[in-house]
Coordinates of C-alpha atoms in Angstrom, one line a residue:
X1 CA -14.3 -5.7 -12.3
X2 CA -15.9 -6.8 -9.5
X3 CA -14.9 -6.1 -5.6
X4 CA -12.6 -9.3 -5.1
X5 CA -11.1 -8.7 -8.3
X6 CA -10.3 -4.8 -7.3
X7 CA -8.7 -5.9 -4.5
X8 CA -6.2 -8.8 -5.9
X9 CA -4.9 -5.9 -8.3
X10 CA -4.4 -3.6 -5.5
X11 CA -2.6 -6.1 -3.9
X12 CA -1.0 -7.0 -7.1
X13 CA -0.1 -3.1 -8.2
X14 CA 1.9 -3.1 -4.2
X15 CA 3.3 -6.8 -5.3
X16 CA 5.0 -5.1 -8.2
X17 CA 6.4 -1.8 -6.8
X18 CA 7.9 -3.9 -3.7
X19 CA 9.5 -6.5 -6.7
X20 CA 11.0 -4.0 -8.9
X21 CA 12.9 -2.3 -5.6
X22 CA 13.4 -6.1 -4.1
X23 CA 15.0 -7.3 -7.2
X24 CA 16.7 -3.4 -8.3
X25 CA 18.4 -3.7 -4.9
X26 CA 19.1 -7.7 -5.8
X27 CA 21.1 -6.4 -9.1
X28 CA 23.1 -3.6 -7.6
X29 CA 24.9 -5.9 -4.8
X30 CA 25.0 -9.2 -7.0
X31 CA 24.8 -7.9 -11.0
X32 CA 21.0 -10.1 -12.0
X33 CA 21.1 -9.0 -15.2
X34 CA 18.6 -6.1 -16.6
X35 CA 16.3 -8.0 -19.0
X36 CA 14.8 -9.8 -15.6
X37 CA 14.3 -6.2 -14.2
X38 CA 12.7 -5.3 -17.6
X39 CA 10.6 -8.4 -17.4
X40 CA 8.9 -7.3 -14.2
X41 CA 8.7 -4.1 -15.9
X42 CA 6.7 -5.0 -18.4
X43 CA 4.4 -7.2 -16.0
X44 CA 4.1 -4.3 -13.9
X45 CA 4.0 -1.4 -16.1
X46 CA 0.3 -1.4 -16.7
X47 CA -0.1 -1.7 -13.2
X48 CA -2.6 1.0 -12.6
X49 CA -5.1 -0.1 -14.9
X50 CA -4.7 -4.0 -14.9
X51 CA -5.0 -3.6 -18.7
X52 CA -1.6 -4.5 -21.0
X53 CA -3.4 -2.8 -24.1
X54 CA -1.6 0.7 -22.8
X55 CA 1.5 -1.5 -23.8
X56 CA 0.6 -3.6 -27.0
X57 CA -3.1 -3.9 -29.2
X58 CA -4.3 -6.7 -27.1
X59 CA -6.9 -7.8 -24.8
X60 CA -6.8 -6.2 -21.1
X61 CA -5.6 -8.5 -18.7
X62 CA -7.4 -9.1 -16.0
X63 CA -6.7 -8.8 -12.8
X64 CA -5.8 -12.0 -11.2
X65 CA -3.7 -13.7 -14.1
X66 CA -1.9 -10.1 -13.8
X67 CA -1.0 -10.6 -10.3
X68 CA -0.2 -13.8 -10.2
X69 CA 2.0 -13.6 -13.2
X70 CA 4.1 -10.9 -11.3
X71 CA 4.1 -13.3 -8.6
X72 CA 5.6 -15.5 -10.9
X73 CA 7.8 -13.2 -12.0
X74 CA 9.4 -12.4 -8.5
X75 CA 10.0 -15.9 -8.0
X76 CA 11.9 -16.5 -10.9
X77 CA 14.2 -13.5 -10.0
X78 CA 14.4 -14.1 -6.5
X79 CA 17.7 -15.7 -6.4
X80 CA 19.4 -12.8 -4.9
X81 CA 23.0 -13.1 -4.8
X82 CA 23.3 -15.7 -7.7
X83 CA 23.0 -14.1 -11.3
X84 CA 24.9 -17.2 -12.8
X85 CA 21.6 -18.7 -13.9
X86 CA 19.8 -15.4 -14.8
X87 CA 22.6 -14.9 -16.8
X88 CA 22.8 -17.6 -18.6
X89 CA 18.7 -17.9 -19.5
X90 CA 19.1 -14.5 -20.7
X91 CA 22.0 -14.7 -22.4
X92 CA 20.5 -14.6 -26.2
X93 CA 18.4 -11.8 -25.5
X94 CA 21.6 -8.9 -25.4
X95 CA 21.1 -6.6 -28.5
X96 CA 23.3 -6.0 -31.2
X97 CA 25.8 -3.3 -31.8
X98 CA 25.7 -0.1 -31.1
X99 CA 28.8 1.9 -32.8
X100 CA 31.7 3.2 -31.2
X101 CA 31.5 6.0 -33.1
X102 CA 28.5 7.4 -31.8
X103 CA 29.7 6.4 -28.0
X104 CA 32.6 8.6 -28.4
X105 CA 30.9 11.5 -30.0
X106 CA 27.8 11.8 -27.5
X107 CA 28.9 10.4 -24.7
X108 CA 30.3 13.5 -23.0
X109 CA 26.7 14.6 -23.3
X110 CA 25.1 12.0 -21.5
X111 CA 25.9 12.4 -18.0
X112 CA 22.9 11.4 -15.8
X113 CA 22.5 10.2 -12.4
X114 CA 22.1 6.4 -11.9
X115 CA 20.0 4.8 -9.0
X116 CA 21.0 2.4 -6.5
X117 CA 21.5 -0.5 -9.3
X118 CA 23.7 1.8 -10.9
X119 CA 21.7 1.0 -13.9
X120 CA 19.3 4.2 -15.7
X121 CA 16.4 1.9 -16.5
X122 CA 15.4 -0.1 -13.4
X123 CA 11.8 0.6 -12.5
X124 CA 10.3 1.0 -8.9
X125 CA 13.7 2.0 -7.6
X126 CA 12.6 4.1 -4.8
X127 CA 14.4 7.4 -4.5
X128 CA 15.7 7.2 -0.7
X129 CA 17.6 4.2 -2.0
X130 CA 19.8 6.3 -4.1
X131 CA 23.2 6.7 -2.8
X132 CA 24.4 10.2 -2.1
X133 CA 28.2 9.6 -3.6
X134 CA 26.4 8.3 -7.0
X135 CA 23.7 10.5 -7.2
X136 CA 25.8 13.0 -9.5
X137 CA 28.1 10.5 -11.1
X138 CA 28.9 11.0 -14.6
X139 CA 31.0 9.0 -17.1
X140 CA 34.4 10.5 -18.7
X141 CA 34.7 11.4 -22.2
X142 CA 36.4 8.2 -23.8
X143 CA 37.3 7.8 -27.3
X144 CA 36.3 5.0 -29.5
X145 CA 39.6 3.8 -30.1
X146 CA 41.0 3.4 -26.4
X147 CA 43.7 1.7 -27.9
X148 CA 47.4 3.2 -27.6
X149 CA 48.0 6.9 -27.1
X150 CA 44.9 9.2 -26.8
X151 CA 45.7 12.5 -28.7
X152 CA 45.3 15.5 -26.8
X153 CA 42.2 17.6 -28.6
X154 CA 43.3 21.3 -29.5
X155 CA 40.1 22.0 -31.2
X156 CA 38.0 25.7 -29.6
X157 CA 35.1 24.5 -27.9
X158 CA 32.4 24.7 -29.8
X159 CA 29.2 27.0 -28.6
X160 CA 25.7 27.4 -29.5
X161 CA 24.8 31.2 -30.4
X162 CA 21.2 31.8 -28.8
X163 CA 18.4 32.9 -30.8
X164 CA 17.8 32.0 -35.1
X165 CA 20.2 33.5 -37.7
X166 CA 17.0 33.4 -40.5
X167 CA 19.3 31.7 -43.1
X168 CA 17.5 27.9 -44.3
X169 CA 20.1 25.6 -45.2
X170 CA 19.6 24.6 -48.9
X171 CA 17.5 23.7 -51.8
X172 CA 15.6 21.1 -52.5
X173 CA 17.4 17.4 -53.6
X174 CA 17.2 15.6 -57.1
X175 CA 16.4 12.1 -56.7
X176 CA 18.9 9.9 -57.4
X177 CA 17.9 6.1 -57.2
X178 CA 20.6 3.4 -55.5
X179 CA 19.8 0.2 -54.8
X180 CA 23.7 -1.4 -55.3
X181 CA 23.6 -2.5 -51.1
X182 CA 21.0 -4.7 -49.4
X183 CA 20.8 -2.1 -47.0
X184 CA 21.4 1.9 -47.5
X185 CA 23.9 3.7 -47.4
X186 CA 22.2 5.5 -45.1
X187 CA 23.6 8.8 -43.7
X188 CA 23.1 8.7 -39.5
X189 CA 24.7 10.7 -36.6
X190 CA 24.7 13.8 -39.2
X191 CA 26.1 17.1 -37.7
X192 CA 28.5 19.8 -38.1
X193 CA 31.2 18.1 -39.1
X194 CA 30.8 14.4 -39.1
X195 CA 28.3 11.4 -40.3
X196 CA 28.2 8.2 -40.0
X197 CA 28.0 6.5 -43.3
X198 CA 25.7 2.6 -42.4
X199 CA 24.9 -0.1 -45.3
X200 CA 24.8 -3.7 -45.1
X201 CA 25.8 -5.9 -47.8
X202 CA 23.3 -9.1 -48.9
X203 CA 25.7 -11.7 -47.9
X204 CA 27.5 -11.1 -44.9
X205 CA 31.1 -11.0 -45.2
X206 CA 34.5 -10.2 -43.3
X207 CA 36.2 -8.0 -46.6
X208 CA 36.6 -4.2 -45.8
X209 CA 34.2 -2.1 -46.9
X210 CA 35.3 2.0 -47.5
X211 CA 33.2 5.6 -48.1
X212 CA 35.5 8.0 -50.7
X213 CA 34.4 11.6 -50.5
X214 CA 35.3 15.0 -51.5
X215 CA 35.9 17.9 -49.0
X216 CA 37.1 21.2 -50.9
X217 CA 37.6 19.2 -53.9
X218 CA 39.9 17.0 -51.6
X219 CA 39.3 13.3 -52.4
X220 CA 38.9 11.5 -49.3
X221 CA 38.8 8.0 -48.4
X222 CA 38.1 5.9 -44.7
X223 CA 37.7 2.3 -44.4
X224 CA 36.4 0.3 -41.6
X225 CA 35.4 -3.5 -41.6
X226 CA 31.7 -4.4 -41.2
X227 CA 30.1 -6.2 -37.5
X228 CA 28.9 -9.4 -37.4
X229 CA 25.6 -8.8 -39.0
X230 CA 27.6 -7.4 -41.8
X231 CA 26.7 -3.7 -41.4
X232 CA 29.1 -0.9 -42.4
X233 CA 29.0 2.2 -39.8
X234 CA 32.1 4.3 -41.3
X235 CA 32.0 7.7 -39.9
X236 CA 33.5 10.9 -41.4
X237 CA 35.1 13.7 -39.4
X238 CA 36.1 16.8 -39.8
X239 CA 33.7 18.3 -42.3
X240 CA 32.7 21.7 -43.2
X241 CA 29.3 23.1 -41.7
X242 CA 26.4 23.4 -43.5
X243 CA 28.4 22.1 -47.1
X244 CA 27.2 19.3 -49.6
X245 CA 29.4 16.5 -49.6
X246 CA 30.1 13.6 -52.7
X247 CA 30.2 10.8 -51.5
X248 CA 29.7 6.7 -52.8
X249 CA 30.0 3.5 -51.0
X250 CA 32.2 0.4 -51.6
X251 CA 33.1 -3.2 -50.7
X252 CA 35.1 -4.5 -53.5
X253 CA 34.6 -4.1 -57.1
X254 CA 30.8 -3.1 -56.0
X255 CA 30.2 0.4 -55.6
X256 CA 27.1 2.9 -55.1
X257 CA 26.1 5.5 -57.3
X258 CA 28.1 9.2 -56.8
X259 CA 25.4 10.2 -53.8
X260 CA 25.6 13.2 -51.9
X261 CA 24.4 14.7 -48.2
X262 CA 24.7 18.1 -46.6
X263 CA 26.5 18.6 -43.1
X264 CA 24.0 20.5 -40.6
X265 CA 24.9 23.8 -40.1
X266 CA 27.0 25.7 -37.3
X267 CA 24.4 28.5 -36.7
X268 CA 21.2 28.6 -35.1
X269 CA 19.5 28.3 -39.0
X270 CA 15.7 27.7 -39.7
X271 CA 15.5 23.7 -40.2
X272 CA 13.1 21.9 -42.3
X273 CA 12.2 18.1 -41.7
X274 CA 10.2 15.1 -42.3
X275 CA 8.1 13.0 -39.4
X276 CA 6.6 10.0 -40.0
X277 CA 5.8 7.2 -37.8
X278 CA 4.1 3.6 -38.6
X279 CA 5.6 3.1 -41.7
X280 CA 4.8 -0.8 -40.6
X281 CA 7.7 -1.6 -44.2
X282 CA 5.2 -0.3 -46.7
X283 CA 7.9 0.0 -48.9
X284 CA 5.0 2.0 -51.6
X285 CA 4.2 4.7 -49.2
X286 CA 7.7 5.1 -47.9
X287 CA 9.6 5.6 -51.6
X288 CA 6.3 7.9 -51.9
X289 CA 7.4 10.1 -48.7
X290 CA 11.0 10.2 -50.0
X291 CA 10.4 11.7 -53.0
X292 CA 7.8 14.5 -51.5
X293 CA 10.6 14.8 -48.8
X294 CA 13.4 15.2 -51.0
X295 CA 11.6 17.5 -53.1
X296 CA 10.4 20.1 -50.7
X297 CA 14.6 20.1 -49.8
X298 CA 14.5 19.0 -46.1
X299 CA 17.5 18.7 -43.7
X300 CA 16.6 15.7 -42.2
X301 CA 13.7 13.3 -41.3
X302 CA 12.7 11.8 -37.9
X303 CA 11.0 8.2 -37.8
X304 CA 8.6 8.0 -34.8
X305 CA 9.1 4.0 -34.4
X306 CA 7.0 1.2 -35.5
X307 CA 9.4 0.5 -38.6
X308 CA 8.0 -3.0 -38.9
X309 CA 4.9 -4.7 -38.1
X310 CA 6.7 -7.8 -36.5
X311 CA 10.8 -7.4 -35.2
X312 CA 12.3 -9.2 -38.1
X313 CA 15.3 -9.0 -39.8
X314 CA 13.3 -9.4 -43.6
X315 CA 10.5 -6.4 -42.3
X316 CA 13.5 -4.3 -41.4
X317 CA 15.2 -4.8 -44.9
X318 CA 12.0 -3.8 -46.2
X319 CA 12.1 -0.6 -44.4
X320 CA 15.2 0.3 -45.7
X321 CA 13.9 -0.3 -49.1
X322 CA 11.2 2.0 -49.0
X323 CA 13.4 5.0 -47.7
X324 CA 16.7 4.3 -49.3
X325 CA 16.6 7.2 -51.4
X326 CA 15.8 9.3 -48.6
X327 CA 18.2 7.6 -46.5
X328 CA 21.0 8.3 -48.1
X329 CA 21.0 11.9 -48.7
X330 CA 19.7 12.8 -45.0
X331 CA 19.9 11.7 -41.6
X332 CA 16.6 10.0 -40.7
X333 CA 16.6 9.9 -37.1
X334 CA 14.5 7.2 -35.3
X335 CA 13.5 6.3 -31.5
X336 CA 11.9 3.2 -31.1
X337 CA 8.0 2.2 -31.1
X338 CA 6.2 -0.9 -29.7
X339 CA 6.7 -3.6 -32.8
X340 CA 10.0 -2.5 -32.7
X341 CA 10.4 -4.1 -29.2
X342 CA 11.7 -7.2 -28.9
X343 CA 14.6 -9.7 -30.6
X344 CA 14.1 -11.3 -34.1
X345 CA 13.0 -14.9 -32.8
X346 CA 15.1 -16.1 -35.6
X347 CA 19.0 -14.6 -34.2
X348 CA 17.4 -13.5 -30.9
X349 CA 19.0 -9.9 -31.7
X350 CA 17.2 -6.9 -31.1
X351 CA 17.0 -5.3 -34.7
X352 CA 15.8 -1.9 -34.4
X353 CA 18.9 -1.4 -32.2
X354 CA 21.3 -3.1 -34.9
X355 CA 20.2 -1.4 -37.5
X356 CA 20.3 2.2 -36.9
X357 CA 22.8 4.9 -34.9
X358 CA 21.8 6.8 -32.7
X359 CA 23.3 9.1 -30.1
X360 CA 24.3 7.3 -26.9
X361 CA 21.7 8.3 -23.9
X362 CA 22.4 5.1 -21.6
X363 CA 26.0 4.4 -21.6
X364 CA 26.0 2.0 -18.6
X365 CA 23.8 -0.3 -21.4
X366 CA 25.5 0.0 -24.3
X367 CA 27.2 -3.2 -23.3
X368 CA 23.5 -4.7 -23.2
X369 CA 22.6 -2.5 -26.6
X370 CA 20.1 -0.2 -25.6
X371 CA 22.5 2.2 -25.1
X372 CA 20.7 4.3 -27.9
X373 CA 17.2 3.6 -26.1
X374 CA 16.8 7.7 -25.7
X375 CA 19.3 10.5 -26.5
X376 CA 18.9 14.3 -27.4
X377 CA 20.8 16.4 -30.0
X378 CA 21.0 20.1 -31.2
X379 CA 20.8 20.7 -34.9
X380 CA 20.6 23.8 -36.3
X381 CA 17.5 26.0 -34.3
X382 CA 16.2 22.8 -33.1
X383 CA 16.5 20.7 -30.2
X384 CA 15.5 17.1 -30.5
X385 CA 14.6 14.7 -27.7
X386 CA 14.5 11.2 -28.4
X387 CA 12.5 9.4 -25.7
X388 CA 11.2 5.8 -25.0
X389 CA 8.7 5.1 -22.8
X390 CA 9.9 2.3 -21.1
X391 CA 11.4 4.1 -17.9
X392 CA 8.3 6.4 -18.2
X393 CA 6.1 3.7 -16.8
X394 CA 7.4 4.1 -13.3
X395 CA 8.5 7.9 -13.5
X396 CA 7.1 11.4 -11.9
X397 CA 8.7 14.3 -12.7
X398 CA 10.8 14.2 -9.7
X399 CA 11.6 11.2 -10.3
X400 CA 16.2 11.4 -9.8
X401 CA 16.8 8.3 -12.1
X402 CA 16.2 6.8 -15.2
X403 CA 15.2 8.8 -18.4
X404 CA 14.0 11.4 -16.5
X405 CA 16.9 11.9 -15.0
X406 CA 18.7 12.1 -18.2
X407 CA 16.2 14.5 -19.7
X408 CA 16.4 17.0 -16.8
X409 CA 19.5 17.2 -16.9
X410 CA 20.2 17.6 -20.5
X411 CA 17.5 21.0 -20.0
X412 CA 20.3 22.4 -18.0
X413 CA 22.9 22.1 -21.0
X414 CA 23.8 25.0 -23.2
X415 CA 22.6 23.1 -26.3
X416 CA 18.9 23.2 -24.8
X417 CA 19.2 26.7 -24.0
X418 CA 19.9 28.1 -26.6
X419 CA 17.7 26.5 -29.0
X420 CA 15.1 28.7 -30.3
X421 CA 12.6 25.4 -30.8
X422 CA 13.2 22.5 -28.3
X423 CA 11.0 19.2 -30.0
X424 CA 10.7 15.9 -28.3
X425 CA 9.9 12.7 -29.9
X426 CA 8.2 9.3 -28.6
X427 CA 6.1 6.8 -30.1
X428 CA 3.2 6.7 -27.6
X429 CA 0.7 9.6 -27.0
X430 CA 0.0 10.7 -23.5
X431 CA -3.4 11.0 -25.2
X432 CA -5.2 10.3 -28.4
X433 CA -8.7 9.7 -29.9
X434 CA -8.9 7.5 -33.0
X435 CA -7.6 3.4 -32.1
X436 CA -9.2 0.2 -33.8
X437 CA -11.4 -0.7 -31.7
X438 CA -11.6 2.5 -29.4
X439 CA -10.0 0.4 -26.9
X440 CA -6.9 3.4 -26.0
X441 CA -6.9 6.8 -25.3
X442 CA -3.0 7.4 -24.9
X443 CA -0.7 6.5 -22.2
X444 CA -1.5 7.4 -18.5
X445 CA 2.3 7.2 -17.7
X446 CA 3.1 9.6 -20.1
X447 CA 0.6 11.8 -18.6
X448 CA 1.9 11.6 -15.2
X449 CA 5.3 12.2 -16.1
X450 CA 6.5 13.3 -19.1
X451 CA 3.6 16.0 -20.3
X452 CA 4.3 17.9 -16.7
X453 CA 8.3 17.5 -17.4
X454 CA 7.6 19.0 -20.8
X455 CA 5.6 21.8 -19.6
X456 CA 7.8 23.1 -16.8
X457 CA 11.0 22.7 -18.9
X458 CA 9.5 25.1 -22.0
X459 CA 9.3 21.9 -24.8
X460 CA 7.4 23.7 -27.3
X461 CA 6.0 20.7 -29.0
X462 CA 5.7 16.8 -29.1
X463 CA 5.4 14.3 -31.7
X464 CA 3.9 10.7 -31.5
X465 CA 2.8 8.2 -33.7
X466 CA 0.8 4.4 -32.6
X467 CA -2.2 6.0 -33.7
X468 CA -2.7 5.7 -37.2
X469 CA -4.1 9.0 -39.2
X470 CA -3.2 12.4 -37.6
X471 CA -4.3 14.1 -34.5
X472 CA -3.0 17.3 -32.9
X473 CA -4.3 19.2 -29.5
X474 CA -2.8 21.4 -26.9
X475 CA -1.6 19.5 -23.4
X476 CA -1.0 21.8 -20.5
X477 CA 0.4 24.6 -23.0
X478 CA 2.8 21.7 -24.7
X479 CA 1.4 21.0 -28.8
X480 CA 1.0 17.4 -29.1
X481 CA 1.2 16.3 -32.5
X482 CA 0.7 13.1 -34.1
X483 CA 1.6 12.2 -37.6
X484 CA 1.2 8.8 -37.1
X485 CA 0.3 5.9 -39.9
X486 CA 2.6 6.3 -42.9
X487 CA 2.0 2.5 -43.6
X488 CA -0.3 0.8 -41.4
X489 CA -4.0 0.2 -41.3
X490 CA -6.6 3.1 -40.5
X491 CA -8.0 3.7 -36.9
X492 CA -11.4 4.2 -36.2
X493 CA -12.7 7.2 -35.3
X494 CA -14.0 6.7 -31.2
X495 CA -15.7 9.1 -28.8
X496 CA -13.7 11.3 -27.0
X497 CA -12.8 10.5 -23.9
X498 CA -13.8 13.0 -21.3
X499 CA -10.0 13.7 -20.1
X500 CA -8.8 14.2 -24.0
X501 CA -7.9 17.9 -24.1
X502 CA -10.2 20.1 -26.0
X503 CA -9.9 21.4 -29.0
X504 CA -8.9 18.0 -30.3
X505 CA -8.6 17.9 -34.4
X506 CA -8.3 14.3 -35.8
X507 CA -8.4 12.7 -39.3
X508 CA -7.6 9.0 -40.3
X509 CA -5.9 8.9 -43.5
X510 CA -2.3 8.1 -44.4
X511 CA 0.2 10.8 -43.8
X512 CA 3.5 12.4 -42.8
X513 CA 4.3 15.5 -42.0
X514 CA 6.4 18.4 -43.1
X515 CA 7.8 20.1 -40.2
X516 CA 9.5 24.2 -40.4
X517 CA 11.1 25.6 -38.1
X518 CA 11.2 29.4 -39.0
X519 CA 12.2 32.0 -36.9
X520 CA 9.3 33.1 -36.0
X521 CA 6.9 30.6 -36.1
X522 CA 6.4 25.9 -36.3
X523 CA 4.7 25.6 -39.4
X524 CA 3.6 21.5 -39.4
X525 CA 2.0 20.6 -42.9
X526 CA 0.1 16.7 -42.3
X527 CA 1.2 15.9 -45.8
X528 CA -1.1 13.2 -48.0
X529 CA 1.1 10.9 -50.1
X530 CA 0.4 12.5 -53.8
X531 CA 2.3 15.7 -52.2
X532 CA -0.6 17.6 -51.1
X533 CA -1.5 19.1 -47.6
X534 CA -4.5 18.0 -45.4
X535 CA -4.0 20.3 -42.9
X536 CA -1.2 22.9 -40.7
X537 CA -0.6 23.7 -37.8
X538 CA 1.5 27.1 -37.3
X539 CA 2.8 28.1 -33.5
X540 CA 4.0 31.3 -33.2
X541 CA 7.4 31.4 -31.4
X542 CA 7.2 33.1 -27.6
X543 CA 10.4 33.6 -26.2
X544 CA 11.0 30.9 -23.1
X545 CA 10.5 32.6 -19.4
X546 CA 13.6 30.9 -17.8

């Protein structure tokens, strides 16, 4: 980069932090709708380096198209005080569905300040902009059904005892094979005493569509009627803790299998679970995770995005293929990676968000449906934190809005407390060393923000994938591990950049891991496919300093 070029992308890196306030400030007083926000976002997001290959495998940008593309960008949002036509341009891009169920069960949890859009994602919004009287707003607990009376819940609160009770929660699953639905069932939103039961027929169609189960060898039965891309989310209440359940699927005279899943437990119990990330709908080396996963008895997996190589309806379905068997018998959770991002060309829906439930982190867009964009549960010993690096891009740890926000706040609750091992999960590394063509080293956002917010908040460990092999280092006292490439092609093995932490171990080979949380110490076994272990990693539990 030569001197003139340096000084265009200074001048476009102040272009795009004065935009994203201009135009955040342009959507609180006359509602432009987020995506155009997000557009500038992703324009601007690389704006340190010049270079969009922190956001995609591509070729750098250089530094005048980047500038004048934002510049481009600001114009086309500039109509401040007229949304009708951003509306309308952006009107195929909303996102799917995102259940009520999971809105009404989570909600309650995600209280988070909003900014001065009163949105959680805009970028650039500068913190002095932020209104006192909404600076600690928060959104009610409403029910799914707000519909009619509203029963009054007599139910004890429920509270998390501190510490580990030493008591795993089961053996290990026999495979049993289902393929009667297009899609699942897959068992989501799994806790104490509910799940959310999600399978999509091949045809779409309007006729009802019902789980039966047995509870204390009660038969049970709940129906619901499928959305408009003719999935199923049925969810199931009142269940015992830590109990197998029977369950099968129907619409019709077609029926699953007799399939079952376990609640997750009321007690701080050692969990065991599955990470895997790039699966890139390998179908082969998916059904070949699910049966080493299902075999060494696991509670439940967690998919580290990048589900598909290109955000299509077909690549999903594949997906779903390859872990069906897995799917249905535990909860795989999933956040969401970079070919995940973006709508299906073909129905201009955003599938990733469609097709799986998550908790709600972002309920002022759940109406967009990205409401499930980043979320946090407790389950068992473990706390889980589902991020996604979009707000990331413009964050510092003191940043007030946002994800961050939402994170810090959710380190204050009793369900982060009291968790003996608090986990957080994101696609992209803050660093890594292995990328085809050694042309990435890991995010420098992620860096900035979220390693120091992990650090001073006592996560214990954080998982990544985009890289495909497995890599694992130590990141200002934070283990960041990286079990990435399940299904997609190898990296190359690159120098070391002089800022990746050291020791740095690293091996490019196709992988998953095998996560326990014991009492005493995260054992994390890189699996290889034929049910064999490459390597572990074991970190001795130290009580958090709070």
């Amino acid at each position: 980069m030569n001197e003139i070029e340096a000084s265009v992308l200074s001048a476009g890196t102040t272009i795009c932090l004065l935009s994203s306030s201009i135009i955040d400030a342009c959507r609180h007083w006359a509602n432009i709708p987020d995506v155009i926000s997000d557009r500038i976002r992703g324009i601007c997001a690389p704006a340190a380096s010049g270079d969009l290959s922190v956001v995609f495998r591509g070729p750098p940008m250089k530094p005048i198209p980047f500038v004048l593309a934002v510049f481009v960008a600001t114009m086309a949002a500039a109509g401040c005080g007229n949304s009708e036509n951003g509306n309308d341009v952006m009107s195929d891009v909303k996102a799917g569905d995102v259940a009520p169920e999971a809105a009404a069960d989570t909600v309650e949890d995600s209280l988070q300040p909003i900014d001065a859009t009163g949105e959680a994602t805009t970028d650039g919004a500068v913190q002095d902009a932020l209104p006192e009287d909404t600076a600690d707003a928060s959104i009610p607990d409403i029910p799914s059904d707000t519909t009619g009376d509203v029963p009054v819940d007599t139910a004890p609160e429920f509270h998390w005892q501190p510490g580990c009770t030493g008591v795993p929660t089961g053996a290990s699953w026999t495979l049993v094979e289902d393929s009667t639905f297009k899609r699942g069932p897959l068992i989501q939103m799994s806790d104490r005493d509910t799940v959310t039961v999600v399978w999509r027929t091949a045809t779409v169609t309007t006729d009802e569509g019902c789980v039966d189960y047995t509870v204390n060898d009660q038969p049970l039965t709940e129906c619901g009627l499928p959305d408009k891309y003719g999935q199923y989310e049925i969810t199931l209440d009142d269940l015992p803790a830590a109990t197998e359940i029977h369950y099968s699927a129907r619409v019709g005279e077609t029926r699953t299998t007799d399939l079952t899943f376990r609640t997750m437990p009321d007690t701080p119990a050692p969990m065991k679970f599955a990470v895997f990330a790039d699966a890139h709908c390998n179908i082969e080396n998916l059904r070949k995770m699910t049966a080493i996963a299902l075999a060494e008895g696991v509670d439940f997996a967690f998919g580290i995005g990048d589900f598909v190589h290109q955000v299509e309806v077909a690549q999903y379905d594949e997906t779903f293929l390859g872990f069906q068997n897995l799917g249905s018998r535990v909860n795989i959770w999933t956040v969401i990676g970079n070919h995940d991002t973006g709508a299906d060309p073909s129905n201009h829906e955003y599938e990733f968000f469609n097709s799986f439930v998550s908790p709600i982190g972002i309920p002022e867009e759940v109406e967009d449906g990205y409401g499930e964009g980043y979320w946090d549960r407790r389950i068992g010993n473990v706390w889980l934190g589902g991020g996604w690096v979009r707000d990331f891009y413009l964050s510092t740890p003191e940043t007030e809005w946002g994800e961050v926000a939402f994170f810090k706040k959710r380190f204050e609750s009793e369900e982060y407390k009291t968790a003996q091992w608090r986990l957080f999960f994101i696609h992209e590394p803050p660093y890594c060393q292995g990328w085809g063509g050694c042309s990435y080293s890991g995010e420098l956002c992620l860096r900035t923000s979220l390693v120091p917010l992990a650090a001073a908040n006592g996560i214990q460990a954080m998982f990544h994938g985009h890289m495909h092999g497995y890599e694992y280092g130590v990141t200002e006292g934070v283990h960041t591990i990286l079990p990435g490439g399940l299904g997609g092609s190898l990296d190359d093995t690159c120098e070391p950049t002089p800022e990746l932490p050291q020791p740095w171990t690293f091996n490019y080979v196709h992988n998953f891991a095998i996560v326990e949380a014991n009492c005493d110490k995260l054992v994390v076994r890189f699996m290889n496919l034929d049910g064999g272990e490459y390597d572990r990693l074991e970190i001795p539990y130290v009580a958090p300093q709070e």
